[in-house]
GROMACS .gro file of C-alpha atoms in nm:
model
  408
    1UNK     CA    1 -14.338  16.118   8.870
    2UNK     CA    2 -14.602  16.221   8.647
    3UNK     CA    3 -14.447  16.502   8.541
    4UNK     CA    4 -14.103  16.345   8.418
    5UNK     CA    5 -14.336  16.092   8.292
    6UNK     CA    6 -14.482  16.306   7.996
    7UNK     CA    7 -14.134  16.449   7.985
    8UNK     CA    8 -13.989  16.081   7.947
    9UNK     CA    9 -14.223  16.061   7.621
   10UNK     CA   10 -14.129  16.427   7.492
   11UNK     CA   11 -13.729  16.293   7.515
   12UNK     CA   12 -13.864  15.982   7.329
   13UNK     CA   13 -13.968  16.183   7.037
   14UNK     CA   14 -13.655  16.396   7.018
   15UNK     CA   15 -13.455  16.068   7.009
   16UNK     CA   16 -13.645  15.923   6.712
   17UNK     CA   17 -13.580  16.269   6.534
   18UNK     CA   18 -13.179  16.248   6.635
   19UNK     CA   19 -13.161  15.888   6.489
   20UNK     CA   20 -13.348  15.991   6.180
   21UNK     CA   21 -13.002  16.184   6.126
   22UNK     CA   22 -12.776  15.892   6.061
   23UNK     CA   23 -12.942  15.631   5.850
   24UNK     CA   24 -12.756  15.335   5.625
   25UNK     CA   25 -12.769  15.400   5.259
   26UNK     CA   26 -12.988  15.096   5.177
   27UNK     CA   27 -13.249  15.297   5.405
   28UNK     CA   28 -13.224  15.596   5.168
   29UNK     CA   29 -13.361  15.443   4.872
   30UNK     CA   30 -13.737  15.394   5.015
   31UNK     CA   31 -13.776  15.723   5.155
   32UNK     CA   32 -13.858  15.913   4.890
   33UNK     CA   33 -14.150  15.683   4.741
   34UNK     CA   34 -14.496  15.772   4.876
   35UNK     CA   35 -14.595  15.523   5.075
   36UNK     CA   36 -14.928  15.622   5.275
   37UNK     CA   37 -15.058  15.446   5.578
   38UNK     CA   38 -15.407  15.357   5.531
   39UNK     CA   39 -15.707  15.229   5.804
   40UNK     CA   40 -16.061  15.186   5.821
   41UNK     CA   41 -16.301  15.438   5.956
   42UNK     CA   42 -16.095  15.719   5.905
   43UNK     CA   43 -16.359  15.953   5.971
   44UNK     CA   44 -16.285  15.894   6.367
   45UNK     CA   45 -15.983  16.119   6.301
   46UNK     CA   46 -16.155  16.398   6.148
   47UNK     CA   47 -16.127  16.684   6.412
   48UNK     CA   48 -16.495  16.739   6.481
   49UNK     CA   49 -16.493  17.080   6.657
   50UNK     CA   50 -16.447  17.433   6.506
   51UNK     CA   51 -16.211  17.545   6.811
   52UNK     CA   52 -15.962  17.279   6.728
   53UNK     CA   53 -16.017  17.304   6.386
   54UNK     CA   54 -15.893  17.643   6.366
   55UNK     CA   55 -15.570  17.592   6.570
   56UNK     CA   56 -15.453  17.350   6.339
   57UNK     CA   57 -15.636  17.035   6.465
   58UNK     CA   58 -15.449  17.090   6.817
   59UNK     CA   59 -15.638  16.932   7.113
   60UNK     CA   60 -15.437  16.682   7.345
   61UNK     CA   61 -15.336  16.989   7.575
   62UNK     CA   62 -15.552  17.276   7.497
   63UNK     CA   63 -15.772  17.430   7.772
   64UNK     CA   64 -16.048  17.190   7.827
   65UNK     CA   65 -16.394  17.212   7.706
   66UNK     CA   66 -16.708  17.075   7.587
   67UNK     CA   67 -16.557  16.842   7.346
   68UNK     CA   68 -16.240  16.696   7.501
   69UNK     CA   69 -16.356  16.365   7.464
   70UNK     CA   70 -16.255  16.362   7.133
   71UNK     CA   71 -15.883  16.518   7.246
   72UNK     CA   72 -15.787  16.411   7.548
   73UNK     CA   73 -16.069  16.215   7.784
   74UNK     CA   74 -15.864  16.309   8.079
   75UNK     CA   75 -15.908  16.685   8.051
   76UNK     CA   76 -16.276  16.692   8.196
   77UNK     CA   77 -16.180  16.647   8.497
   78UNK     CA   78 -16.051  16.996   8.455
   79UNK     CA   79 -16.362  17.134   8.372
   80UNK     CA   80 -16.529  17.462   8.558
   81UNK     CA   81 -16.889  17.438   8.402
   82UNK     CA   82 -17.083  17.166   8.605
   83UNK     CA   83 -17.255  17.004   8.297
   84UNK     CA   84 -17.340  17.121   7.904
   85UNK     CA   85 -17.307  17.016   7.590
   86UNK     CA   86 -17.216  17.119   7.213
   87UNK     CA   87 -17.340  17.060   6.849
   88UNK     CA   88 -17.078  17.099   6.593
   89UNK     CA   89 -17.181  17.048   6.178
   90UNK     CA   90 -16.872  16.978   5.914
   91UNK     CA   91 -16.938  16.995   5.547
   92UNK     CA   92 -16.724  16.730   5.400
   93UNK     CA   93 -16.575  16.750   4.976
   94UNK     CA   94 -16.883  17.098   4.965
   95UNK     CA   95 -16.720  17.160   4.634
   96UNK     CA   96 -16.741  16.795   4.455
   97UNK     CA   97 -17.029  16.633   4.695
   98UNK     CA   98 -17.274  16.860   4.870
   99UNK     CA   99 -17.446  16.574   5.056
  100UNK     CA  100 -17.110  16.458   5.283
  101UNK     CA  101 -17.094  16.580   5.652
  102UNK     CA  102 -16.992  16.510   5.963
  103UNK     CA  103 -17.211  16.606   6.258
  104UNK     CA  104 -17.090  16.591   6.615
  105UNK     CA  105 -17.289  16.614   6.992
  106UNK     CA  106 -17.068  16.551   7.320
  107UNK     CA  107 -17.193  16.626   7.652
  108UNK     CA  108 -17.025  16.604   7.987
  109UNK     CA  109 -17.133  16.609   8.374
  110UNK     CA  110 -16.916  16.646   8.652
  111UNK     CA  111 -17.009  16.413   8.938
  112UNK     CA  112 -16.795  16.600   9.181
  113UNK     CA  113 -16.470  16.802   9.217
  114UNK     CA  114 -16.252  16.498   9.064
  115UNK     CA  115 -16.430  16.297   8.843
  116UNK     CA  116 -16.654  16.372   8.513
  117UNK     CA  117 -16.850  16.172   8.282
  118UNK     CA  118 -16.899  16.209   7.924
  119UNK     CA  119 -17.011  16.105   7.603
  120UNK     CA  120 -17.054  16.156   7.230
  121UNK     CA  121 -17.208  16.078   6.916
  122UNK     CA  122 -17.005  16.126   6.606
  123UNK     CA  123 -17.214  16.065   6.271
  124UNK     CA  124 -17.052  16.057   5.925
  125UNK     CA  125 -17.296  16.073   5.559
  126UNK     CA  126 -17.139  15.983   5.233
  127UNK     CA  127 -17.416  16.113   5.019
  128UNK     CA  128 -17.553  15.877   4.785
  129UNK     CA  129 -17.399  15.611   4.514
  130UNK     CA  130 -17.473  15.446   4.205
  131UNK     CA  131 -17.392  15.101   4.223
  132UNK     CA  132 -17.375  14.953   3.896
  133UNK     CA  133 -17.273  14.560   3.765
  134UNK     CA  134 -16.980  14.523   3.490
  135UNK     CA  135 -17.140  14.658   3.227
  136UNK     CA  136 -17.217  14.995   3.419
  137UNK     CA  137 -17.594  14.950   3.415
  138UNK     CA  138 -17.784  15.060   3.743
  139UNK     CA  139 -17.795  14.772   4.062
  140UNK     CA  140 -17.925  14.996   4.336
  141UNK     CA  141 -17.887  15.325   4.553
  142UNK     CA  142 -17.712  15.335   4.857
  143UNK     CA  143 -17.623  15.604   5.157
  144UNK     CA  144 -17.334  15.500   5.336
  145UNK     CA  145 -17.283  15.631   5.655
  146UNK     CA  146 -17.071  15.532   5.956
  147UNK     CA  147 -17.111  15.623   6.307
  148UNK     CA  148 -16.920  15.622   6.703
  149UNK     CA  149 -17.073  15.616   6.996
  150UNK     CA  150 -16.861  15.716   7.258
  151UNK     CA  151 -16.833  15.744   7.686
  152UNK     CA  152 -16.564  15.851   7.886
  153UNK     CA  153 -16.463  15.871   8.253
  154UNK     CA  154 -16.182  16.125   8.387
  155UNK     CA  155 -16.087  16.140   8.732
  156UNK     CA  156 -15.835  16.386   8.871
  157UNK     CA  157 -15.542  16.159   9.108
  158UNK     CA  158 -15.384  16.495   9.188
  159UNK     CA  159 -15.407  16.886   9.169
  160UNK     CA  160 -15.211  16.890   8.864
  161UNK     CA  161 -15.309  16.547   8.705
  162UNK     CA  162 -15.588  16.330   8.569
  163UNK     CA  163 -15.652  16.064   8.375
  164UNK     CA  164 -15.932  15.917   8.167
  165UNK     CA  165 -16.080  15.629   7.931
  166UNK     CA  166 -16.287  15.637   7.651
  167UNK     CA  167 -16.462  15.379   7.539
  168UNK     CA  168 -16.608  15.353   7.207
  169UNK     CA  169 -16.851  15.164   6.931
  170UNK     CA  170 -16.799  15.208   6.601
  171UNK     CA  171 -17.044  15.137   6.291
  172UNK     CA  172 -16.957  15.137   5.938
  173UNK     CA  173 -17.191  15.066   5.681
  174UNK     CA  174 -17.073  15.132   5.360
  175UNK     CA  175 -17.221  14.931   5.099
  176UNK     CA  176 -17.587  14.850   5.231
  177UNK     CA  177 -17.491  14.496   5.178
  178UNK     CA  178 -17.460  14.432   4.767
  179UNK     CA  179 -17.252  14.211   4.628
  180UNK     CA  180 -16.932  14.179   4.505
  181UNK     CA  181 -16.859  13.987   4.221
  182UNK     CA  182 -16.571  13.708   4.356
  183UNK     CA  183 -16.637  13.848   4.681
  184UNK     CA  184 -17.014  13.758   4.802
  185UNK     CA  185 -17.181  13.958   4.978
  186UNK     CA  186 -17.075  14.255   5.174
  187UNK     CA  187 -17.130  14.364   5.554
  188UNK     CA  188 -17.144  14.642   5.778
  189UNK     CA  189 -16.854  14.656   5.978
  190UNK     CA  190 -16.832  14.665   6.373
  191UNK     CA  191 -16.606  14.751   6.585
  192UNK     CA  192 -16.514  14.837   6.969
  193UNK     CA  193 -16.200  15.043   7.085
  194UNK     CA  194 -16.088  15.225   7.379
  195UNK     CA  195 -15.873  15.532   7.463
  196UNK     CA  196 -15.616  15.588   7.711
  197UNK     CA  197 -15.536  15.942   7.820
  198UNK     CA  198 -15.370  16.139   8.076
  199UNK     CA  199 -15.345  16.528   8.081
  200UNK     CA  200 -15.105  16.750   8.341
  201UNK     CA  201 -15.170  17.125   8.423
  202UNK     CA  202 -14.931  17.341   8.608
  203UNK     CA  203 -14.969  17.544   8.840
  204UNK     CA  204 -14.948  17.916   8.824
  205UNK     CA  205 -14.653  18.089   8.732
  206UNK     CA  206 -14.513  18.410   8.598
  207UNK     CA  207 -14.368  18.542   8.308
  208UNK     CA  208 -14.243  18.913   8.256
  209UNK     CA  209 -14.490  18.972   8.560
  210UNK     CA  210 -14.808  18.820   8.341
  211UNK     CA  211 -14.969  18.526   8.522
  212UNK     CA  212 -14.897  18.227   8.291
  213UNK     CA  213 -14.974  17.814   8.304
  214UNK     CA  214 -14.832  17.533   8.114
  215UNK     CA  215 -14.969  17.188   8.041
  216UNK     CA  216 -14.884  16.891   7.858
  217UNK     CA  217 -15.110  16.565   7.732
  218UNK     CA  218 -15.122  16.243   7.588
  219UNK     CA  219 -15.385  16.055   7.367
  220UNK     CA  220 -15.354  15.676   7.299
  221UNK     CA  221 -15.690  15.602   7.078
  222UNK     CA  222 -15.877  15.406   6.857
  223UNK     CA  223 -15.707  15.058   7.020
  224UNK     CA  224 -15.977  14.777   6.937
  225UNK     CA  225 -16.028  14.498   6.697
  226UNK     CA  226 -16.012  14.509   6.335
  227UNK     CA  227 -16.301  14.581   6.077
  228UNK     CA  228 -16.395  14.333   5.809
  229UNK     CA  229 -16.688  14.408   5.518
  230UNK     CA  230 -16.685  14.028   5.435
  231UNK     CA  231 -16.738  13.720   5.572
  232UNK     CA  232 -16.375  13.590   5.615
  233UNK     CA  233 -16.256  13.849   5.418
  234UNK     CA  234 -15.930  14.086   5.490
  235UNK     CA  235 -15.993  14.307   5.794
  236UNK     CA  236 -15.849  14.636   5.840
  237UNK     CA  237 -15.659  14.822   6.169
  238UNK     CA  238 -15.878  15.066   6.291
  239UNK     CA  239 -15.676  15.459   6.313
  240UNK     CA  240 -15.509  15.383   6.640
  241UNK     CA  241 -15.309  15.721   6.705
  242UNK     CA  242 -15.083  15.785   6.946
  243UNK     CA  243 -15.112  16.231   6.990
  244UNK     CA  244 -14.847  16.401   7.236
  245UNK     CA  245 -14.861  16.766   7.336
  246UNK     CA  246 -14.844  17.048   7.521
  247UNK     CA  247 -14.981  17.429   7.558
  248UNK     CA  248 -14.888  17.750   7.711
  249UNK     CA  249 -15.145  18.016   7.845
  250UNK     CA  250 -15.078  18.398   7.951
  251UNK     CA  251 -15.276  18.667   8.116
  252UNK     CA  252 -15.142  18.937   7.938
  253UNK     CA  253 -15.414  19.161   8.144
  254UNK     CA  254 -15.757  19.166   8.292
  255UNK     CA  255 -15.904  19.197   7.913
  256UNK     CA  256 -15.654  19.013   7.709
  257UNK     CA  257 -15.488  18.573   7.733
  258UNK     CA  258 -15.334  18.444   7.484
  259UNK     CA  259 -15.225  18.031   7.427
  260UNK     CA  260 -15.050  17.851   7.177
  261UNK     CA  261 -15.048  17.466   7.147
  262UNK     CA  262 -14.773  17.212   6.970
  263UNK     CA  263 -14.912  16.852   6.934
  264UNK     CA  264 -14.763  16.574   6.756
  265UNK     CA  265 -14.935  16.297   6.635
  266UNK     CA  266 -14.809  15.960   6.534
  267UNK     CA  267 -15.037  15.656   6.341
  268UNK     CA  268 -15.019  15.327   6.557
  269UNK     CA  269 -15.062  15.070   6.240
  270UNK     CA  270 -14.814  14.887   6.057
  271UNK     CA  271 -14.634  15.080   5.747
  272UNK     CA  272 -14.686  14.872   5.403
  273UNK     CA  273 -14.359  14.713   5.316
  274UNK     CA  274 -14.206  14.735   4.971
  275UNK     CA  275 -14.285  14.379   4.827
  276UNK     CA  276 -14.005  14.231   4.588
  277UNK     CA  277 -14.063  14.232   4.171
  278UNK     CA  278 -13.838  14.063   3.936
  279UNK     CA  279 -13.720  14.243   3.571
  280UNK     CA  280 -14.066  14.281   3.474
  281UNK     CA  281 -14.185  14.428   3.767
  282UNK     CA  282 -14.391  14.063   3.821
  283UNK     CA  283 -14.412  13.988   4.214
  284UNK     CA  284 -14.153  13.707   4.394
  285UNK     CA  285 -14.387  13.477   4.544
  286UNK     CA  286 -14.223  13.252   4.838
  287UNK     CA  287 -14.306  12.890   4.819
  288UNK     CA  288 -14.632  12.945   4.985
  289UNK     CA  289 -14.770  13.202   4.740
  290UNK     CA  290 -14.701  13.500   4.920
  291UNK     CA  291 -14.579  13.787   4.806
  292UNK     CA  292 -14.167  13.828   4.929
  293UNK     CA  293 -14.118  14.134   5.113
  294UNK     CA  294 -13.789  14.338   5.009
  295UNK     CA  295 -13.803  14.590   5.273
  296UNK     CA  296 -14.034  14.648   5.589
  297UNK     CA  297 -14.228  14.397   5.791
  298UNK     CA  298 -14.502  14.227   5.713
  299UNK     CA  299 -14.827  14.385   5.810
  300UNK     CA  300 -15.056  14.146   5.898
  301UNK     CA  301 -14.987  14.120   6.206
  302UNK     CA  302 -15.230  14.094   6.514
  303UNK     CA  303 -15.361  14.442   6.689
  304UNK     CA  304 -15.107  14.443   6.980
  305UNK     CA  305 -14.814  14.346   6.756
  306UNK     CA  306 -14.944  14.610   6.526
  307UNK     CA  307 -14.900  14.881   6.727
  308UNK     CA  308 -14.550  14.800   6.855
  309UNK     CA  309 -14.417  14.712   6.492
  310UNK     CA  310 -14.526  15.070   6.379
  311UNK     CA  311 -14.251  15.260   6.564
  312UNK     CA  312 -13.986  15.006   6.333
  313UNK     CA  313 -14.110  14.841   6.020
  314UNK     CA  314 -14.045  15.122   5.765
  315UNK     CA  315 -13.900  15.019   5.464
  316UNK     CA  316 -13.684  15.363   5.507
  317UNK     CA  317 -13.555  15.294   5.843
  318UNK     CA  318 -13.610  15.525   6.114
  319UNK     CA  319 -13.591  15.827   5.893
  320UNK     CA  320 -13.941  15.764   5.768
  321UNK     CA  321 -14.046  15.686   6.094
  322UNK     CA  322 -13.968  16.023   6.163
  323UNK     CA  323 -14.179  16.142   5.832
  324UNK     CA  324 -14.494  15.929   5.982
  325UNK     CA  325 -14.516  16.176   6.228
  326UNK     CA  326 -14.787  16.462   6.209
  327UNK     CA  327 -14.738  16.808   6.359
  328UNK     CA  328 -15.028  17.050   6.401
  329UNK     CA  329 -14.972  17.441   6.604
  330UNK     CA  330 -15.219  17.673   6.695
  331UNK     CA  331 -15.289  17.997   6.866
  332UNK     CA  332 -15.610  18.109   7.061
  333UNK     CA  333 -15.636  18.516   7.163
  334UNK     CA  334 -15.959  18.640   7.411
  335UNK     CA  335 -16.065  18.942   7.461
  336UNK     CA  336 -16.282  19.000   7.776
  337UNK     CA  337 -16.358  18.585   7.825
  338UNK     CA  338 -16.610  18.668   7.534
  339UNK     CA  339 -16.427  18.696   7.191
  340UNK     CA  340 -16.158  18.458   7.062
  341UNK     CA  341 -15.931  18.452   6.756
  342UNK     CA  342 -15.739  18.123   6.649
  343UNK     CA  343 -15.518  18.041   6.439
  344UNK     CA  344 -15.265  17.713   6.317
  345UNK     CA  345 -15.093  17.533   6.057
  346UNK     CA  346 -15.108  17.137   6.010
  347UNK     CA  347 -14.857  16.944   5.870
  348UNK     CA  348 -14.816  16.554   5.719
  349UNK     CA  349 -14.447  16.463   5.493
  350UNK     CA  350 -14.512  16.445   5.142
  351UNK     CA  351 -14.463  16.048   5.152
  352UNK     CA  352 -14.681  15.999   5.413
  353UNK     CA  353 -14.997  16.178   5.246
  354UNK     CA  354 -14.906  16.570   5.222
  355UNK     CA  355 -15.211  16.734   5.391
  356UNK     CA  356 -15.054  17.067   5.479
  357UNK     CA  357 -15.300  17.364   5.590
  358UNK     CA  358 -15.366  17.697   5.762
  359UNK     CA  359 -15.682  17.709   5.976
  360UNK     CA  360 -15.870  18.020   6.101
  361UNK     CA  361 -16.171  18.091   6.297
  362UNK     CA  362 -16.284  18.274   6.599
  363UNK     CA  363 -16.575  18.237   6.886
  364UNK     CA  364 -16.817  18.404   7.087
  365UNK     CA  365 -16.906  18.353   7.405
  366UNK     CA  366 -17.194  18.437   7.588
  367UNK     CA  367 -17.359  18.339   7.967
  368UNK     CA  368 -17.572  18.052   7.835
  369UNK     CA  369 -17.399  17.990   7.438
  370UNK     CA  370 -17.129  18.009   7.278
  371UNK     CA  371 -17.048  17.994   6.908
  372UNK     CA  372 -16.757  17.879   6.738
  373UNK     CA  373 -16.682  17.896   6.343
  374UNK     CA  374 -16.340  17.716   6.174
  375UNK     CA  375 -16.195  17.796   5.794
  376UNK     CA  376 -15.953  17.589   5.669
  377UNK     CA  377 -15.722  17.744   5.377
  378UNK     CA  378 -15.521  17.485   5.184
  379UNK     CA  379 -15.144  17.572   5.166
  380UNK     CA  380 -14.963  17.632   4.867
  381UNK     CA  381 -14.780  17.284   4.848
  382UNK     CA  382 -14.942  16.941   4.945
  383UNK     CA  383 -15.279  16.769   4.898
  384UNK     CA  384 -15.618  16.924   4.867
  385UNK     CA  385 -15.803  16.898   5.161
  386UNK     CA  386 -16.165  16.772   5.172
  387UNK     CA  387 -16.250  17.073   5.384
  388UNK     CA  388 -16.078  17.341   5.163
  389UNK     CA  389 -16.232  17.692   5.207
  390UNK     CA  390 -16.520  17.519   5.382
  391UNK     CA  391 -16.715  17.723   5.727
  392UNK     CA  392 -16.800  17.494   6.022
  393UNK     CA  393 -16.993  17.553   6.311
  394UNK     CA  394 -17.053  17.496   6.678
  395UNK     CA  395 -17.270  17.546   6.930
  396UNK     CA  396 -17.179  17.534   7.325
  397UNK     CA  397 -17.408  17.512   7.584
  398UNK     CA  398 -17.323  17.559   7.953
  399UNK     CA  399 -17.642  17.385   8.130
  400UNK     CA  400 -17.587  17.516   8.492
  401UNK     CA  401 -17.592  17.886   8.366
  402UNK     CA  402 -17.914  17.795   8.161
  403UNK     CA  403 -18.075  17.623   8.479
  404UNK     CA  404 -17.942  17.937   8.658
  405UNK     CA  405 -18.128  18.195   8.393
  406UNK     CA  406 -18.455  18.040   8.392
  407UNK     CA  407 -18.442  18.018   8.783
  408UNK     CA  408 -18.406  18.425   8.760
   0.00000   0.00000   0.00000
């Protein structure tokens, strides 16, 4: 049942992509105006390892390791290691603003054969800003920073199949409190959310007489309560994300595996609508003030609604449905368990924000350590990326085998 579960949500996918096909011609004249989706905290998005960040920000059904709480919650209960931990460092816009980063440590402990705990500490820097008043003369510094506290439970229900939760805190403090002219004074914002997961590994199988093993995961995150800055002032949706994947992995021999991973990803928030204008582009205001929406649904909705409405409130119809969705691939080679290639390629529609990217990297591994580094190379078409032809790093640690070394 589990199975044809994740199956059910693969077929669910493939539908939305075979309705995209046949659209009404109303539909057609939205879908080629850019039309972003935007949240708060986006930073909880930000892939935060080098391993997944050189196969193309792929994750949700990758082998598991030391930081699948970010991925997939449910995939510790597949871990081999007993307990350990990793430290992973992300410069963040190197080339415009030295001081941004994003620094990462997860940690994980298996209690016994089915279950694991976990958690994680994801901190974000902005650098520093100049505030100034209206006239551009100095107010004060400031160092924004936001951070997420996270722990997570997985427990295995079957050989083949686990699930887990994450839950999460999330702190976003991005204005040290000035404020606003017409808009009083600013806040950090808070927020709690949770993730839902659920992870299936085959068993083993072969393929032109190579031992081989197939898996497939899903992701629901970042469901909580909105952020507000203000005191009664507009909140935002937090960057609920719905990711769906799957992975295959081959023994080619005793010294050589190889994997490759597919995920799709799909924002959980409500798409802006396209609001009426008359001749001189002046917004239609209903007889309450607001703004008349020509196409789409309105967005302020509540958090539940939210995240229903976003599989049907384009103003495109389900054709740009089908361009809100995000597809990332990757590849992992290992030689002798110790060295490890990746590759993968990210992609996003041009409407929807056009981050397109190639991602590198490769790891050692080593009894106690292991070291992973991640490149990103910006594609020829698309967006910049903030982490264009920028190195990150991490640092594994298996605990048991460092436990086991100093015993020796």
């Amino acid at each position: 049942m589990k199975k044809l579960a994740l199956l059910a949500l693969t077929g669910i996918l493939l539908t939305v992509s075979a309705k995209a096909q046949d659209l009404p011609n109303s539909d057609s004249d939205y879908l080629n105006n850019l039309n972003t989706i935007s949240t708060s905290v986006p930073f909880l998005l930000i892939a935060p390892d080098s391993r997944a960040g050189a196969m193309g920000d792929v994750g949700v059904a990758t082998s598991p390791d030391h930081n699948s709480i970010h991925w997939n919650a449910s995939k510790l209960a597949f871990l081999e290691d007993e307990r350990g931990f990793s430290m992973s460092y992300t410069p963040w816009l190197q080339d415009l603003v030295p001081e941004i980063s994003l620094s990462y440590l997860s940690g994980f402990k298996k209690l016994n054969s089915k279950s694991t705990i976990a958690a994680s500490l994801r901190y974000f820097s902005l650098g520093e800003i100049q505030f100034t008043d209206n006239s551009g003369q100095p107010i004060s510094k400031f160092s924004p920073n936001e951070f997420a506290l996270d722990g997570a439970y997985s427990m295995k229900l079957s050989k083949n199949f686990s699930t887990g939760v994450a839950m999460r805190y999330i702190y976003s403090n991005l204005t040290g409190g000035i404020n606003i002219q017409g808009g009083g004074a600013t806040k950090p914002g808070n927020s709690f959310s949770v993730d839902l997961s659920s992870y299936y590994q085959s068993d083993n199988f072969e393929i032109d007489e190579k031992d081989a093993y197939w898996a497939a995961g899903l992701n629901i995150s970042n469901l909580g309560n909105k952020i507000s800055y203000t005191d009664g002032g507009e909140e935002h949706f937090l960057p609920m994300n719905a990711r769906l994947g799957t992975s295959l992995f081959m023994e080619l021999d005793e010294y050589n595996t190889v994997s490759f991973a597919f995920d799709v990803n799909k924002l959980l928030v409500p798409t802006p609508p396209v609001y009426a204008v008359d001749e001189d582009n002046t917004p239609i205001l209903d007889e309450n003030g607001d703004q008349i929406i020509e196409a789409g649904k309105d967005p302020n909705v509540g958090v539940l609604q939210g995240v229903f409405q976003s599989f049907g409130d384009a103003p495109g119809g389900m054709k740009e449905e089908f361009n809100e969705l995000m597809f990332s691939v990757g590849a992992e080679y290992w030689y002798l368990k110790q060295f490890a290639f990746r590759g993968g390629y990210f992609h996003e529609h041009e409407t929807k924000g056009a981050r397109k990217y190639f991602t590198v990297g490769m790891g050692l591994k080593m009894n106690v350590f292991s070291l992973d580094m991640a490149f990103l190379l910006p594609a020829t078409r698309g967006v910049r990326s903030p982490l264009a032809n920028t190195l990150r790093f991490t640092l594994l640690f298996d605990m048991a085998a460092l436990h086991a070394t100093n015993k020796e």
